[in-house]
Amino acid sequence: MSNRNWVCFSCRITNRKSSRFAGEAICSECGGELKNIGYKIPVPPKSKPKEWKKLQESLASQARELERVNFKAKVQKRHDLEQELVKLKALPVNDGRQSLIKQLEKRLKNA
Ligand SMILES: [Zn+2]
């Protein structure tokens, strides 16, 4: 479980590396970049290009999905902060609230 599979999709080869490996892995056949696919995903045999293609596509769609989810979470967070600010600003002013508003505005700017 301490090893990860690094694959080259053009050559359909697998290279097992320690999970602690943090550098950039290069394919020994084509010199291209190897992709870390973890240890859970079964690697298809070299003789099955269709399965490799499927694996590549499913990884790409997973990455897109993750990006979409992250984007949505970011938008949601901004929205929550905005709502919170609207609520706070509607309340009577006091020092504690003012500094909270400032903090939230700062977070919103960085969100
Ligand atoms: Zn290669």
Short mmCIF file of C-alpha atoms and ligand atoms in Angstrom, two decimals:
data_model
loop_
_atom_site.label_atom_id
_atom_site.label_comp_id
_atom_site.label_asym_id
_atom_site.label_seq_id
_atom_site.Cartn_x
_atom_site.Cartn_y
_atom_site.Cartn_z
CA MET A 1 0.00 0.00 0.00
CA SER A 2 3.02 2.25 0.23
CA ASN A 3 3.52 2.11 -3.53
CA ARG A 4 1.76 4.14 -6.19
CA ASN A 5 1.30 3.35 -9.84
CA TRP A 6 2.72 5.87 -12.23
CA VAL A 7 1.65 5.36 -15.81
CA CYS A 8 2.48 6.61 -19.28
CA PHE A 9 -0.64 6.67 -21.42
CA SER A 10 1.24 6.85 -24.71
CA CYS A 11 3.47 3.83 -24.02
CA ARG A 12 0.97 2.06 -21.72
CA ILE A 13 3.59 1.26 -19.13
CA THR A 14 3.44 1.30 -15.37
CA ASN A 15 6.13 2.33 -12.96
CA ARG A 16 5.68 1.64 -9.27
CA LYS A 17 7.07 4.24 -6.92
CA SER A 18 6.96 4.81 -3.21
CA SER A 19 4.10 7.00 -2.03
CA ARG A 20 6.74 9.34 -0.63
CA PHE A 21 8.14 9.98 -4.09
CA ALA A 22 7.54 13.66 -4.76
CA GLY A 23 9.54 14.44 -7.87
CA GLU A 24 8.48 14.46 -11.46
CA ALA A 25 8.38 10.97 -12.93
CA ILE A 26 9.56 10.55 -16.49
CA CYS A 27 8.69 7.68 -18.79
CA SER A 28 11.76 5.60 -19.61
CA GLU A 29 10.45 4.86 -23.12
CA CYS A 30 9.22 8.21 -24.45
CA GLY A 31 10.54 10.69 -21.89
CA GLY A 32 7.03 11.96 -21.30
CA GLU A 33 5.55 12.73 -17.95
CA LEU A 34 4.20 9.82 -15.91
CA LYS A 35 0.90 10.24 -14.16
CA ASN A 36 0.34 9.12 -10.59
CA ILE A 37 -2.93 7.18 -10.47
CA GLY A 38 -2.59 5.96 -6.88
CA TYR A 39 -2.79 2.34 -5.83
CA LYS A 40 -6.52 1.60 -6.02
CA ILE A 41 -7.04 1.87 -9.75
CA PRO A 42 -6.22 -1.36 -11.60
CA VAL A 43 -3.85 -0.80 -14.50
CA PRO A 44 -4.91 -2.51 -17.76
CA PRO A 45 -2.51 -4.82 -19.58
CA LYS A 46 -0.29 -3.17 -22.19
CA SER A 47 -2.02 -5.19 -24.91
CA LYS A 48 -5.38 -3.51 -24.30
CA PRO A 49 -5.20 0.03 -25.68
CA LYS A 50 -8.98 0.44 -25.47
CA GLU A 51 -8.91 -0.09 -21.71
CA TRP A 52 -6.06 2.38 -21.40
CA LYS A 53 -8.07 4.92 -23.33
CA LYS A 54 -11.05 4.30 -21.07
CA LEU A 55 -8.89 4.74 -17.97
CA GLN A 56 -7.43 7.98 -19.32
CA GLU A 57 -10.87 9.33 -20.13
CA SER A 58 -12.31 8.39 -16.78
CA LEU A 59 -9.41 10.09 -14.98
CA ALA A 60 -9.89 13.21 -17.09
CA SER A 61 -13.59 13.33 -16.35
CA GLN A 62 -12.91 12.81 -12.64
CA ALA A 63 -10.52 15.76 -12.73
CA ARG A 64 -13.15 17.91 -14.47
CA GLU A 65 -15.76 16.87 -11.93
CA LEU A 66 -13.45 17.74 -9.05
CA GLU A 67 -12.80 21.14 -10.59
CA ARG A 68 -16.52 21.72 -10.96
CA VAL A 69 -17.20 20.73 -7.33
CA ASN A 70 -14.38 22.96 -6.06
CA PHE A 71 -15.66 25.88 -8.09
CA LYS A 72 -19.17 25.38 -6.78
CA ALA A 73 -17.90 25.23 -3.18
CA LYS A 74 -15.98 28.45 -3.71
CA VAL A 75 -19.04 30.23 -5.10
CA GLN A 76 -21.11 28.90 -2.20
CA LYS A 77 -18.57 30.14 0.32
CA ARG A 78 -18.60 33.63 -1.21
CA HIS A 79 -22.35 33.61 -1.19
CA ASP A 80 -22.47 32.59 2.49
CA LEU A 81 -20.04 35.36 3.41
CA GLU A 82 -22.07 37.91 1.50
CA GLN A 83 -25.25 36.82 3.22
CA GLU A 84 -23.56 36.98 6.61
CA LEU A 85 -22.34 40.50 5.88
CA VAL A 86 -25.78 41.66 4.82
CA LYS A 87 -27.19 40.34 8.08
CA LEU A 88 -24.46 41.93 10.23
CA LYS A 89 -24.74 45.28 8.50
CA ALA A 90 -28.47 45.34 9.15
CA LEU A 91 -27.85 45.10 12.90
CA PRO A 92 -27.01 48.08 15.15
CA VAL A 93 -23.34 49.06 15.05
CA ASN A 94 -20.96 48.14 17.87
CA ASP A 95 -17.20 47.64 18.05
CA GLY A 96 -17.23 43.87 18.10
CA ARG A 97 -19.58 43.73 15.14
CA GLN A 98 -17.57 46.29 13.20
CA SER A 99 -14.39 44.24 13.53
CA LEU A 100 -16.27 41.08 12.57
CA ILE A 101 -17.59 42.86 9.47
CA LYS A 102 -14.05 43.92 8.60
CA GLN A 103 -12.80 40.34 9.03
CA LEU A 104 -15.54 38.95 6.84
CA GLU A 105 -14.96 41.58 4.17
CA LYS A 106 -11.30 40.64 4.13
CA ARG A 107 -12.18 36.94 3.79
CA LEU A 108 -14.59 37.75 1.01
CA LYS A 109 -11.90 39.64 -0.87
CA ASN A 110 -9.60 36.63 -0.63
CA ALA A 111 -12.27 34.05 -1.34
ZN ZN B 1 5.98 6.86 -22.47
#
